[in-house]
Amino acid sequence: MKRYFIGLAAALLMPLYAAAQDAGSRIALTPYVCYDIESIPGTASSALERKLTSMATANGFAGMSDRFLLTAIPEVMSVSMTPTAPAQFVVEVEVEVYVVNNPEEVIVGQTVYSLKGVGASEQKAVISAINQINVRSVDTRRFLENARSKIIEYYDGRLPSIIAKAQSLASMTRYDEALAVLSAVPDCLAGYPQIAEMMVDIYTSRIDRDADSLIRAASAKLASG
């Protein structure tokens, strides 16, 4: 029975590794916008969050990270009205976009977009401005490629401590937490084969533990009649 569950663990992990290979060196990066920003309305914050998500996806980032965030701080620089009838709002907006190492409060990369938007209301004009951000522009790609390189350097320099943390968690049977720590490591690192092997071992241990629990429960049920 245990062999069956161990085989199942390996089978379940195969699609994950296939996906990782298909994704190449895709790195987890979480888009995040603070909705308490007073300088823009809430609906504009939603538009900004969608734009950051599109930016991450279009530039090869994937998944969610509790460490690295893609965030932005918008500021309305000016508001004016057109002399037309009906009058339109014209806004100039600066959006500072950052990749940050959130737990360590370190800026990994940053860029600024100077934008202009027009709309029937100030809110619509701000949304129009935010929508002008080109997620595939040369500057955007350069900004995110530089951030990607620094994120890879971060994980490469901390691989021994990441492995030690995962081993410690696994020794306390906190298998899901150990797997989460390891799964954040980009598969493009030279040391990734060791990470992949550890993930198989830990996943197998988790399945083995769960199998023992199921077998004991089934045996107890049979014994009770």
Coordinates of C-alpha atoms in Angstrom, one line a residue:
M1 CA 0.0 0.0 0.0
K2 CA 2.8 2.4 0.9
R3 CA 4.5 1.7 -2.4
Y4 CA 1.3 2.7 -4.2
F5 CA 1.2 6.1 -2.4
I6 CA 4.9 6.7 -3.0
G7 CA 4.4 6.0 -6.7
L8 CA 1.4 8.3 -6.6
A9 CA 3.5 11.1 -5.1
A10 CA 6.0 10.9 -8.0
A11 CA 3.2 10.8 -10.5
L12 CA 1.6 13.9 -9.0
L13 CA 4.9 15.8 -9.1
M14 CA 5.6 15.0 -12.8
P15 CA 3.1 17.6 -14.1
L16 CA 4.6 20.2 -11.8
Y17 CA 8.0 19.6 -13.2
A18 CA 6.7 19.6 -16.8
A19 CA 5.0 22.9 -16.2
A20 CA 8.2 24.3 -14.7
Q21 CA 10.2 23.2 -17.8
D22 CA 7.6 24.7 -20.1
A23 CA 7.7 28.0 -18.2
G24 CA 11.5 28.2 -18.5
S25 CA 12.8 30.6 -15.9
R26 CA 9.5 32.1 -14.9
I27 CA 9.7 33.6 -11.5
A28 CA 6.9 34.2 -9.0
L29 CA 6.0 37.9 -8.6
T30 CA 2.8 39.1 -6.9
P31 CA 1.1 42.2 -8.2
Y32 CA 0.0 44.4 -5.2
V33 CA -1.8 47.7 -5.0
C34 CA -2.8 49.5 -1.8
Y35 CA -6.4 50.5 -2.1
D36 CA -6.0 53.1 0.7
I37 CA -4.2 55.5 -1.6
E38 CA -5.9 58.8 -1.3
S39 CA -4.5 60.3 -4.5
I40 CA -6.7 58.2 -6.8
P41 CA -10.2 56.7 -6.6
G42 CA -10.7 53.0 -5.7
T43 CA -11.8 52.1 -9.3
A44 CA -8.5 53.5 -10.6
S45 CA -6.7 51.3 -8.0
S46 CA -8.4 48.3 -9.5
A47 CA -7.3 49.4 -13.0
L48 CA -3.8 49.8 -11.8
E49 CA -3.8 46.3 -10.2
R50 CA -5.0 44.8 -13.5
K51 CA -2.2 46.6 -15.3
L52 CA 0.4 45.3 -12.9
T53 CA -0.9 41.8 -13.4
S54 CA -0.8 42.2 -17.2
M55 CA 2.8 43.6 -16.8
A56 CA 4.0 40.6 -14.9
T57 CA 2.3 38.0 -17.2
A58 CA 3.5 39.7 -20.4
N59 CA 7.1 39.7 -19.2
G60 CA 7.3 36.1 -18.2
F61 CA 6.6 36.1 -14.5
A62 CA 4.2 33.6 -13.1
G63 CA 2.6 32.5 -9.8
M64 CA 2.4 34.2 -6.5
S65 CA 5.2 35.1 -4.1
D66 CA 5.0 36.1 -0.5
R67 CA 8.5 37.7 -0.9
F68 CA 8.7 39.6 -4.1
L69 CA 5.9 42.1 -5.0
L70 CA 5.2 44.2 -8.1
T71 CA 3.7 47.3 -6.7
A72 CA 3.0 50.9 -7.7
I73 CA 2.4 54.4 -6.2
P74 CA 0.4 56.7 -8.5
E75 CA 0.2 60.5 -8.0
V76 CA -2.1 62.9 -9.9
M77 CA 0.2 65.8 -10.9
S78 CA -2.3 68.1 -12.5
V79 CA -6.0 68.3 -13.4
S80 CA -7.5 70.6 -16.0
M81 CA -10.6 71.0 -18.1
T82 CA -10.9 71.1 -21.9
P83 CA -12.7 74.2 -23.4
T84 CA -15.1 71.9 -25.3
A85 CA -18.8 71.3 -24.6
P86 CA -19.2 69.1 -22.7
A87 CA -16.0 69.7 -20.9
Q88 CA -13.5 66.8 -20.4
F89 CA -11.1 66.3 -17.5
V90 CA -7.5 66.1 -18.4
V91 CA -5.1 64.7 -15.9
E92 CA -1.3 64.2 -15.7
V93 CA -0.4 61.2 -13.6
E94 CA 3.0 59.8 -12.5
V95 CA 3.1 56.1 -11.6
E96 CA 6.1 54.8 -9.8
V97 CA 6.4 51.0 -10.2
Y98 CA 8.6 48.9 -7.9
V99 CA 9.7 45.4 -7.5
V100 CA 10.3 44.9 -3.8
N101 CA 11.6 42.2 -1.5
N102 CA 8.7 42.7 1.0
P103 CA 9.9 40.9 4.1
E104 CA 13.3 42.7 4.0
E105 CA 11.8 46.0 2.8
V106 CA 14.4 46.3 -0.1
I107 CA 13.6 47.8 -3.5
V108 CA 14.8 45.4 -6.2
G109 CA 14.0 47.7 -9.1
Q110 CA 11.9 50.7 -10.0
T111 CA 10.7 52.8 -12.9
V112 CA 8.4 55.8 -13.5
Y113 CA 5.6 56.3 -16.0
S114 CA 4.5 59.9 -16.9
L115 CA 1.0 59.6 -18.3
K116 CA -1.9 61.7 -19.5
G117 CA -5.6 60.8 -19.5
V118 CA -8.8 62.3 -20.7
G119 CA -12.3 61.4 -19.4
A120 CA -15.8 62.6 -18.6
S121 CA -14.8 62.7 -14.9
E122 CA -11.5 62.9 -13.0
Q123 CA -11.8 59.2 -12.1
K124 CA -12.3 58.2 -15.7
A125 CA -9.4 60.4 -16.8
V126 CA -7.1 58.8 -14.2
I127 CA -8.1 55.3 -15.4
S128 CA -7.5 56.4 -19.0
A129 CA -4.0 57.6 -17.9
I130 CA -3.2 54.3 -16.1
N131 CA -4.3 52.4 -19.2
Q132 CA -1.6 54.1 -21.2
I133 CA 1.1 52.1 -19.5
N134 CA 2.7 49.9 -22.1
V135 CA 3.5 46.6 -20.5
R136 CA 5.5 45.4 -23.5
S137 CA 7.6 48.6 -24.0
V138 CA 11.4 48.5 -24.2
D139 CA 11.6 50.4 -20.9
T140 CA 9.2 48.0 -19.1
R141 CA 11.0 45.0 -20.4
R142 CA 14.4 46.4 -19.3
F143 CA 13.0 47.3 -15.9
L144 CA 11.6 43.8 -15.3
E145 CA 14.6 42.0 -16.8
N146 CA 16.9 43.8 -14.3
A147 CA 14.6 42.9 -11.5
R148 CA 14.5 39.3 -12.7
S149 CA 18.3 39.1 -12.6
K150 CA 18.4 40.5 -9.0
I151 CA 15.8 38.0 -7.9
I152 CA 17.8 35.2 -9.3
E153 CA 20.9 36.5 -7.6
Y154 CA 19.0 36.6 -4.3
Y155 CA 17.9 33.0 -4.5
D156 CA 21.3 31.8 -5.8
G157 CA 23.1 33.5 -2.9
R158 CA 20.7 32.0 -0.3
L159 CA 20.3 28.5 -1.6
P160 CA 22.1 26.8 1.4
S161 CA 19.9 28.7 3.9
I162 CA 16.7 27.9 1.9
I163 CA 17.6 24.2 1.8
A164 CA 18.4 24.2 5.5
K165 CA 15.0 25.9 6.3
A166 CA 13.1 23.4 4.2
Q167 CA 15.0 20.5 5.9
S168 CA 14.1 21.9 9.3
L169 CA 10.4 22.3 8.4
A170 CA 10.3 18.7 6.9
S171 CA 11.9 17.3 10.1
M172 CA 9.0 18.8 12.0
T173 CA 6.6 17.1 9.5
R174 CA 5.6 20.6 8.3
Y175 CA 5.8 19.3 4.7
D176 CA 3.5 21.8 3.0
E177 CA 5.6 24.7 4.4
A178 CA 8.8 23.0 3.3
L179 CA 7.5 22.5 -0.2
A180 CA 6.3 26.1 -0.3
V181 CA 9.9 27.3 0.6
L182 CA 11.4 25.1 -2.1
S183 CA 8.9 25.9 -4.8
A184 CA 9.7 29.6 -4.7
V185 CA 13.2 28.8 -6.0
P186 CA 13.5 29.6 -9.8
D187 CA 14.2 26.5 -11.9
C188 CA 16.9 28.3 -13.9
L189 CA 19.4 28.2 -11.0
A190 CA 22.4 25.8 -11.3
G191 CA 21.5 24.3 -8.0
Y192 CA 17.8 23.6 -8.9
P193 CA 18.3 19.8 -9.4
Q194 CA 19.0 19.5 -5.7
I195 CA 15.8 21.5 -5.0
A196 CA 13.8 19.3 -7.3
E197 CA 15.2 16.1 -5.6
M198 CA 14.3 17.5 -2.2
M199 CA 10.8 18.3 -3.3
V200 CA 10.3 14.7 -4.4
D201 CA 11.6 13.4 -1.1
I202 CA 9.5 15.7 1.0
Y203 CA 6.4 15.1 -1.1
T204 CA 6.9 11.4 -0.7
S205 CA 7.3 11.7 3.0
R206 CA 4.0 13.6 3.2
I207 CA 2.2 11.0 1.2
D208 CA 3.8 8.3 3.3
R209 CA 2.6 10.0 6.5
D210 CA -0.9 10.4 5.1
A211 CA -1.0 6.8 3.9
D212 CA -0.1 5.6 7.4
S213 CA -2.8 7.7 8.9
L214 CA -5.4 6.3 6.4
I215 CA -4.3 2.8 7.0
R216 CA -4.5 3.2 10.8
A217 CA -8.0 4.7 10.5
A218 CA -9.2 1.9 8.2
S219 CA -7.7 -0.7 10.6
A220 CA -9.4 0.9 13.6
K221 CA -12.7 0.9 11.8
L222 CA -12.4 -2.7 10.8
A223 CA -11.5 -3.7 14.4
S224 CA -14.5 -1.9 15.8
G225 CA -16.7 -3.9 13.6

